[in-house]
């Protein structure tokens, strides 16, 4: 069982992660992890904090000579901003008055957190409820991703809507179905090592995929990207904030991860649980999700075919790769809806925690929109769940043992 915990305050000395159940003898590429951490920090619409931090993972335990030991992995990611906050955040003796927050922000954990834990200073809540914590989940996910890559399981994400600007609203761009196909084909080419033999047309398509990585809002379509950036600019000027939707594709997942035999073993349930735990995520859809509610059954369910080469296969993937709580061998497709950032530079009304008088909510340095960053967090959280379920099915103490079980199954 692959388990993990995170710790750390947003302006505390360091963030900490620990993971147990990771097999031995897995080579770990630290550069790749730091790249994933940097991917989370990017995105048009981020606030000043991400300019201060350059997240790097420092491994404390569980690794020797670049390979995992099978023992718990422990790591830290330093908060550079601690230099400016040491006086206020020191664990032993801190100056608490100057940075005290008593005007809870609607949409945050502030009010209920303070009431629940008995604080007269909301800072004691917001330091931990902050999405700075997601840096650790990216660290955990990046480790899981490296394990899954050894079994040709790849994760990818892109943004499909920010505020009112969305891929689907642009008449010139690819339909989602076509987009999904392009992504699948490109990942196929990558997995088959065919990337160097690509035709001009393939090169063009590859550019499309690369675009999400290079796009400031992780959008594959230029016109939609421009519209999204405009939306964010407008929101910023108005002291507003925005949410949006991102989509995750997980390719190469074998059939049979998760199970129908018990409610808490269902893969869709687990993915939804973990993804909904990301700060600001308010909806998770698998496959066609909410849209299926208004459709006829024959348009929703993916008919089953068989041939010698492909064995059992589908021509469509409305189910998003999961049926009966199990992966069915098709690409897993998940969409997540993120609400607008709750810290507003034009603050909302609140009530002072101490005086009980009407007030304006406090303002902590904040993003205007963090959907592109959240899509990276989503990728990493989703691949962590896949790794957990993969190890549950094929698990062993070492990578060699797992490989044997995986090959037998295939
Ligand atoms: C990557 C990322 C960055 C975020 N940045 C901010 C931010 O700068 N300011 C803010 O108020 N909320 C930000 N949020 C959202 C809040 O953390 C979140 O809405 C809040 O903790 C309340 O949790 P809930 O929305 O899940 O109920 C961010 C979320 C993510 C995933």
Coordinates of C-alpha atoms and ligand atoms in Angstrom, one line a residue:
X1 CA 0.0 0.0 0.0
X2 CA 1.5 3.3 -1.1
X3 CA 0.7 5.9 1.6
X4 CA 1.8 9.5 1.9
X5 CA 1.5 12.5 4.2
X6 CA 2.3 16.2 3.8
X7 CA 3.3 18.8 6.4
X8 CA 4.3 22.4 6.4
X9 CA 3.0 26.0 6.6
X10 CA 2.9 28.3 3.6
X11 CA 5.5 30.7 5.2
X12 CA 7.0 28.2 7.5
X13 CA 10.6 27.0 7.2
X14 CA 9.9 24.1 4.9
X15 CA 7.3 21.8 3.4
X16 CA 7.7 18.2 4.1
X17 CA 6.5 15.0 2.4
X18 CA 6.8 11.4 3.3
X19 CA 5.8 8.3 1.3
X20 CA 5.8 4.7 2.4
X21 CA 5.3 1.6 0.3
X22 CA 7.4 2.7 -2.7
X23 CA 9.3 -0.3 -4.1
X24 CA 13.1 -0.7 -4.0
X25 CA 15.5 -0.3 -6.9
X26 CA 13.6 2.4 -8.8
X27 CA 16.0 4.9 -10.3
X28 CA 14.9 8.5 -9.4
X29 CA 15.6 11.4 -11.7
X30 CA 15.7 14.5 -9.3
X31 CA 15.9 16.9 -12.3
X32 CA 12.6 15.6 -13.5
X33 CA 11.0 16.1 -10.1
X34 CA 12.3 19.7 -10.0
X35 CA 10.9 20.2 -13.5
X36 CA 7.5 19.1 -12.3
X37 CA 7.7 21.4 -9.3
X38 CA 8.6 24.2 -11.7
X39 CA 5.6 23.4 -13.9
X40 CA 3.3 23.9 -10.9
X41 CA 4.8 27.3 -10.3
X42 CA 4.1 28.6 -13.8
X43 CA 1.0 30.0 -15.5
X44 CA -0.4 33.4 -16.5
X45 CA -2.4 34.9 -13.6
X46 CA -0.2 33.8 -10.7
X47 CA 0.7 36.3 -7.9
X48 CA 4.0 37.5 -6.6
X49 CA 4.7 34.5 -4.3
X50 CA 5.7 32.2 -7.2
X51 CA 8.4 34.8 -8.3
X52 CA 10.0 34.4 -4.9
X53 CA 10.0 30.6 -4.7
X54 CA 12.1 28.2 -6.9
X55 CA 10.9 24.9 -5.6
X56 CA 13.5 22.1 -5.3
X57 CA 13.1 18.7 -3.7
X58 CA 15.7 17.7 -1.2
X59 CA 15.6 14.0 -0.4
X60 CA 16.2 13.2 3.3
X61 CA 15.6 9.4 3.4
X62 CA 14.7 6.4 1.3
X63 CA 17.2 6.9 -1.5
X64 CA 20.8 5.7 -1.9
X65 CA 23.0 6.2 -5.0
X66 CA 20.0 7.5 -7.0
X67 CA 17.8 4.5 -6.3
X68 CA 15.0 3.9 -3.9
X69 CA 15.6 1.6 -0.9
X70 CA 12.0 0.4 -0.3
X71 CA 12.2 2.3 3.0
X72 CA 10.0 5.4 3.6
X73 CA 10.9 8.3 1.4
X74 CA 11.1 11.6 3.2
X75 CA 11.8 14.9 1.5
X76 CA 11.6 18.7 2.0
X77 CA 10.9 21.6 -0.2
X78 CA 12.2 24.8 1.3
X79 CA 10.1 28.0 1.5
X80 CA 12.5 30.7 0.4
X81 CA 10.0 33.3 1.7
X82 CA 10.7 32.0 5.2
X83 CA 13.7 34.5 5.3
X84 CA 11.1 37.3 5.3
X85 CA 8.8 35.5 7.7
X86 CA 11.1 33.8 10.2
X87 CA 10.3 36.5 12.9
X88 CA 6.5 35.8 12.5
X89 CA 6.6 32.0 11.9
X90 CA 9.4 30.7 14.2
X91 CA 8.1 27.5 15.8
X92 CA 9.5 28.4 19.3
X93 CA 9.0 32.1 19.6
X94 CA 7.2 34.3 17.0
X95 CA 6.0 37.8 16.8
X96 CA 2.3 37.1 16.2
X97 CA 0.6 40.6 16.4
X98 CA 1.9 42.2 13.3
X99 CA 0.7 39.4 10.9
X100 CA -2.4 38.7 12.8
X101 CA -5.5 38.1 10.6
X102 CA -8.9 38.6 12.1
X103 CA -11.0 39.2 9.0
X104 CA -11.8 35.8 7.6
X105 CA -11.9 35.5 3.8
X106 CA -15.1 34.0 2.3
X107 CA -14.3 30.9 0.3
X108 CA -11.4 30.0 2.5
X109 CA -10.9 27.7 5.5
X110 CA -10.4 30.9 7.5
X111 CA -13.6 31.2 9.6
X112 CA -14.5 27.6 10.2
X113 CA -10.8 26.7 10.8
X114 CA -10.5 29.4 13.5
X115 CA -13.7 28.3 15.2
X116 CA -12.9 24.6 15.0
X117 CA -9.3 24.8 16.3
X118 CA -10.0 27.7 18.8
X119 CA -7.8 30.4 17.3
X120 CA -8.2 34.2 17.6
X121 CA -5.7 34.5 14.7
X122 CA -6.8 33.3 11.3
X123 CA -3.1 33.1 10.2
X124 CA -2.9 29.8 12.2
X125 CA -5.4 28.4 9.7
X126 CA -4.5 30.0 6.4
X127 CA -0.8 29.0 6.7
X128 CA -1.7 25.4 6.4
X129 CA -4.9 25.5 4.3
X130 CA -3.0 27.4 1.6
X131 CA -2.4 25.7 -1.7
X132 CA 1.3 26.0 -1.1
X133 CA 0.8 22.5 0.2
X134 CA 0.2 21.3 -3.3
X135 CA 4.0 21.6 -4.0
X136 CA 4.4 18.5 -1.8
X137 CA 1.7 16.6 -3.6
X138 CA 3.5 17.4 -6.9
X139 CA 6.7 16.0 -5.3
X140 CA 4.8 12.8 -4.3
X141 CA 3.2 12.6 -7.7
X142 CA 6.4 13.1 -9.6
X143 CA 7.9 10.1 -7.8
X144 CA 4.8 8.1 -8.6
X145 CA 5.0 9.2 -12.2
X146 CA 8.6 8.0 -12.5
X147 CA 7.5 4.6 -11.2
X148 CA 4.5 4.5 -13.6
X149 CA 6.6 5.5 -16.6
X150 CA 8.5 2.2 -16.2
X151 CA 5.3 0.5 -17.1
X152 CA 4.5 2.8 -20.0
X153 CA 1.8 4.7 -18.1
X154 CA 1.8 8.4 -19.0
X155 CA -0.1 11.3 -17.6
X156 CA -0.9 14.6 -19.4
X157 CA -3.1 17.6 -18.8
X158 CA -4.3 20.7 -20.5
X159 CA -6.7 23.6 -19.6
X160 CA -10.0 23.7 -21.5
X161 CA -11.6 26.8 -19.8
X162 CA -10.8 29.9 -17.8
X163 CA -13.7 32.1 -16.8
X164 CA -15.8 32.5 -19.9
X165 CA -13.1 31.6 -22.4
X166 CA -13.1 27.9 -23.4
X167 CA -11.7 25.6 -26.1
X168 CA -15.2 24.5 -27.1
X169 CA -16.4 28.1 -27.7
X170 CA -13.9 28.7 -30.4
X171 CA -15.3 27.8 -33.8
X172 CA -11.9 27.2 -35.4
X173 CA -10.4 24.8 -33.0
X174 CA -10.5 21.0 -32.6
X175 CA -13.5 19.4 -31.0
X176 CA -12.6 17.7 -27.7
X177 CA -12.9 14.3 -29.3
X178 CA -10.4 15.2 -31.9
X179 CA -8.1 16.7 -29.3
X180 CA -8.2 13.6 -27.3
X181 CA -7.3 11.6 -30.3
X182 CA -4.3 13.8 -31.1
X183 CA -3.1 13.5 -27.6
X184 CA -3.5 9.7 -27.6
X185 CA -1.7 9.3 -31.0
X186 CA 1.2 11.5 -29.8
X187 CA 1.6 9.6 -26.6
X188 CA 1.4 6.3 -28.6
X189 CA 4.2 7.6 -30.8
X190 CA 6.2 8.6 -27.8
X191 CA 5.7 5.2 -26.1
X192 CA 6.6 3.4 -29.3
X193 CA 9.7 5.4 -29.7
X194 CA 8.5 6.7 -33.1
X195 CA 8.9 10.3 -32.3
X196 CA 12.0 10.7 -34.5
X197 CA 10.4 9.2 -37.6
X198 CA 7.5 11.6 -37.7
X199 CA 6.0 13.0 -40.9
X200 CA 5.4 16.7 -41.4
X201 CA 1.8 16.2 -40.4
X202 CA 2.8 14.4 -37.3
X203 CA 5.3 17.1 -36.5
X204 CA 2.5 19.6 -36.7
X205 CA 0.4 17.6 -34.4
X206 CA 3.3 17.2 -32.0
X207 CA 3.6 20.9 -31.9
X208 CA -0.1 21.0 -30.8
X209 CA 0.8 18.9 -27.8
X210 CA 3.9 20.8 -27.0
X211 CA 1.8 23.9 -27.1
X212 CA 0.1 23.0 -23.8
X213 CA 3.4 22.8 -22.1
X214 CA 4.6 26.0 -23.6
X215 CA 1.3 27.9 -23.3
X216 CA 1.1 30.3 -20.4
X217 CA -2.3 29.0 -19.6
X218 CA -1.7 25.3 -20.8
X219 CA -4.1 25.7 -23.7
X220 CA -3.4 24.0 -27.0
X221 CA -5.3 26.5 -29.1
X222 CA -3.9 29.9 -29.9
X223 CA -7.2 31.8 -30.1
X224 CA -8.6 30.2 -27.0
X225 CA -5.3 30.9 -25.2
X226 CA -5.6 34.6 -26.1
X227 CA -9.2 34.7 -24.9
X228 CA -8.2 33.1 -21.6
X229 CA -5.3 35.6 -21.1
X230 CA -7.7 38.4 -21.8
X231 CA -10.2 37.1 -19.3
X232 CA -7.4 37.0 -16.6
X233 CA -6.2 40.5 -17.4
X234 CA -9.8 41.8 -17.2
X235 CA -10.3 40.0 -13.9
X236 CA -7.1 41.4 -12.4
X237 CA -8.0 45.0 -13.4
X238 CA -11.3 44.6 -11.7
X239 CA -9.9 43.1 -8.5
X240 CA -11.7 39.9 -9.4
X241 CA -10.5 36.3 -9.7
X242 CA -11.3 33.4 -12.0
X243 CA -11.6 29.6 -12.1
X244 CA -11.9 27.2 -14.9
X245 CA -11.7 23.6 -16.1
X246 CA -8.7 21.3 -16.9
X247 CA -8.6 17.8 -18.3
X248 CA -6.3 15.0 -17.4
X249 CA -5.4 12.0 -19.7
X250 CA -3.8 8.9 -18.3
X251 CA -2.6 6.6 -21.1
X252 CA -1.5 3.0 -20.9
X253 CA -3.3 2.0 -17.7
X254 CA -3.9 -1.8 -17.8
X255 CA -7.5 -3.1 -17.3
X256 CA -8.4 -4.1 -13.8
X257 CA -7.0 -1.3 -11.5
X258 CA -9.6 -0.7 -8.8
X259 CA -12.4 -3.1 -8.1
X260 CA -16.2 -3.4 -8.2
X261 CA -16.3 -5.8 -5.2
X262 CA -16.2 -3.1 -2.5
X263 CA -17.3 0.5 -2.6
X264 CA -14.0 1.9 -1.2
X265 CA -12.0 0.1 -3.9
X266 CA -13.6 1.8 -6.9
X267 CA -11.1 3.6 -9.0
X268 CA -13.4 6.5 -10.0
X269 CA -14.3 7.0 -6.4
X270 CA -10.6 7.2 -5.4
X271 CA -9.7 9.6 -8.1
X272 CA -12.6 11.8 -7.3
X273 CA -11.7 11.8 -3.6
X274 CA -8.0 12.7 -4.2
X275 CA -8.8 15.3 -6.9
X276 CA -11.5 17.0 -4.9
X277 CA -9.0 17.3 -2.1
X278 CA -7.0 19.8 -4.2
X279 CA -7.6 23.3 -2.9
X280 CA -10.3 25.0 -5.0
X281 CA -11.5 21.9 -7.0
X282 CA -15.3 21.8 -6.9
X283 CA -16.2 19.2 -9.5
X284 CA -14.7 16.0 -11.0
X285 CA -16.0 14.3 -14.1
X286 CA -14.9 10.9 -15.5
X287 CA -15.3 10.6 -19.3
X288 CA -18.4 12.4 -20.6
X289 CA -19.5 12.9 -16.9
X290 CA -22.3 15.3 -16.4
X291 CA -23.2 15.4 -20.1
X292 CA -24.2 11.7 -20.0
X293 CA -27.1 12.5 -17.7
X294 CA -29.0 14.0 -20.7
X295 CA -28.0 11.5 -23.3
X296 CA -29.5 8.2 -24.6
X297 CA -27.8 5.0 -23.4
X298 CA -26.8 4.0 -26.9
X299 CA -24.8 7.2 -27.3
X300 CA -23.0 6.9 -24.0
X301 CA -21.8 3.3 -23.6
X302 CA -18.8 2.1 -25.5
X303 CA -19.5 -1.0 -27.6
X304 CA -17.1 -3.9 -27.3
X305 CA -15.0 -5.3 -30.2
X306 CA -12.4 -8.0 -30.5
X307 CA -9.6 -8.8 -32.9
X308 CA -6.4 -11.0 -32.6
X309 CA -4.1 -8.0 -32.4
X310 CA -5.9 -5.6 -30.2
X311 CA -7.9 -8.3 -28.2
X312 CA -10.9 -6.6 -26.6
X313 CA -11.2 -3.0 -27.5
X314 CA -13.5 0.0 -28.0
X315 CA -14.0 2.5 -30.8
X316 CA -15.2 5.2 -28.4
X317 CA -14.3 6.2 -24.9
X318 CA -17.3 8.0 -23.4
X319 CA -16.7 6.2 -20.1
X320 CA -13.3 7.8 -19.8
X321 CA -11.5 4.5 -19.3
X322 CA -13.4 3.4 -16.1
X323 CA -16.3 1.0 -15.9
X324 CA -17.6 -0.6 -12.7
X325 CA -14.9 1.1 -10.6
X326 CA -12.1 -0.5 -12.7
X327 CA -9.8 0.8 -15.4
X328 CA -11.0 -0.9 -18.7
X329 CA -7.8 -0.5 -20.7
X330 CA -8.8 2.7 -22.4
X331 CA -7.3 6.1 -21.7
X332 CA -8.5 7.5 -18.4
X333 CA -10.0 11.0 -19.0
X334 CA -10.9 13.2 -16.1
X335 CA -12.1 16.8 -16.0
X336 CA -11.8 19.0 -12.9
X337 CA -13.6 22.3 -12.3
X338 CA -11.8 24.9 -10.2
X339 CA -13.7 27.7 -8.5
X340 CA -12.5 31.3 -8.7
X341 CA -9.6 32.1 -6.3
X342 CA -11.3 33.2 -3.0
X343 CA -8.8 36.0 -2.1
X344 CA -10.0 39.1 -3.8
X345 CA -8.1 42.3 -4.2
X346 CA -11.5 44.0 -4.1
X347 CA -12.4 42.2 -0.9
X348 CA -15.8 40.8 0.0
X349 CA -17.7 41.5 3.2
X350 CA -16.9 39.6 6.3
X351 CA -17.2 39.9 10.1
X352 CA -14.2 40.6 12.4
X353 CA -13.5 37.5 14.4
X354 CA -12.9 39.5 17.6
X355 CA -15.1 42.6 17.4
X356 CA -17.9 40.8 15.5
X357 CA -18.3 44.0 13.5
X358 CA -18.8 44.2 9.7
X359 CA -15.5 44.4 7.8
X360 CA -13.8 43.7 4.5
X361 CA -12.0 40.4 4.2
X362 CA -8.2 40.4 4.6
X363 CA -6.0 40.2 1.5
X364 CA -3.0 37.9 1.4
X365 CA -0.8 38.1 -1.6
X366 CA -2.8 36.1 -4.2
X367 CA -3.1 34.6 -7.6
X368 CA -5.9 35.9 -9.9
X369 CA -6.2 32.5 -11.6
X370 CA -4.4 29.3 -10.8
X371 CA -6.1 26.9 -13.2
X372 CA -2.9 26.1 -15.2
X373 CA -1.0 25.3 -12.0
X374 CA -3.9 23.3 -10.6
X375 CA -3.9 21.2 -13.8
X376 CA -0.3 20.1 -12.9
X377 CA -1.4 19.3 -9.4
X378 CA -4.3 17.3 -10.9
X379 CA -1.9 15.3 -13.1
X380 CA 0.3 14.5 -10.1
X381 CA -2.6 13.6 -7.8
X382 CA -4.2 11.4 -10.4
X383 CA -1.0 9.5 -11.2
X384 CA -0.4 9.0 -7.5
X385 CA -3.8 7.2 -7.3
X386 CA -2.9 5.1 -10.3
X387 CA 0.4 4.2 -8.7
X388 CA -1.4 3.2 -5.5
X389 CA -3.8 1.0 -7.4
X390 CA -1.1 -0.4 -9.7
X391 CA 0.9 -1.5 -6.6
X392 CA -2.1 -2.9 -5.0
X393 CA -2.6 -5.2 -8.0
X394 CA 1.0 -5.9 -9.0
X395 CA 2.8 -5.0 -5.8
X396 CA 6.0 -6.4 -4.5
X397 CA 8.9 -5.1 -2.5
X398 CA 11.2 -4.5 -5.5
X399 CA 10.7 -3.2 -9.0
X400 CA 11.9 -6.6 -10.4
X401 CA 9.2 -8.4 -8.5
X402 CA 6.5 -6.0 -9.7
X403 CA 7.7 -6.3 -13.3
X404 CA 7.4 -10.1 -13.2
X405 CA 3.8 -9.8 -11.9
X406 CA 2.9 -7.2 -14.5
X407 CA 4.4 -9.3 -17.3
X408 CA 2.5 -12.4 -16.2
X409 CA -0.8 -10.4 -16.2
X410 CA -0.2 -9.2 -19.7
Ligands
LIG1 C1 -2.2 25.8 -7.4 C2 -3.2 26.6 -6.6 C3 -3.0 27.9 -6.3 C4 -3.9 28.6 -5.5 N1 -3.6 29.9 -5.2 C5 -4.5 30.6 -4.4 C6 -4.2 32.0 -4.1 O1 -3.1 32.6 -4.5 N2 -5.1 32.7 -3.3 C7 -6.2 32.1 -2.9 O2 -7.0 32.7 -2.2 N3 -6.5 30.8 -3.2 C8 -5.7 30.1 -4.0 N4 -6.0 28.8 -4.3 C9 -7.3 28.2 -3.8 C10 -7.4 28.1 -2.3 O3 -6.3 27.5 -1.7 C11 -8.7 27.3 -1.9 O4 -9.8 27.8 -2.6 C12 -8.9 27.4 -0.4 O5 -7.9 26.8 0.3 C13 -10.3 26.8 0.0 O6 -10.4 25.5 -0.3 P1 -11.6 25.0 -1.2 O7 -11.7 25.9 -2.3 O8 -11.1 23.6 -1.6 O9 -12.8 24.9 -0.3 C14 -5.1 28.0 -5.0 C15 -5.3 26.7 -5.4 C16 -4.4 26.0 -6.1 C17 -4.7 24.5 -6.5

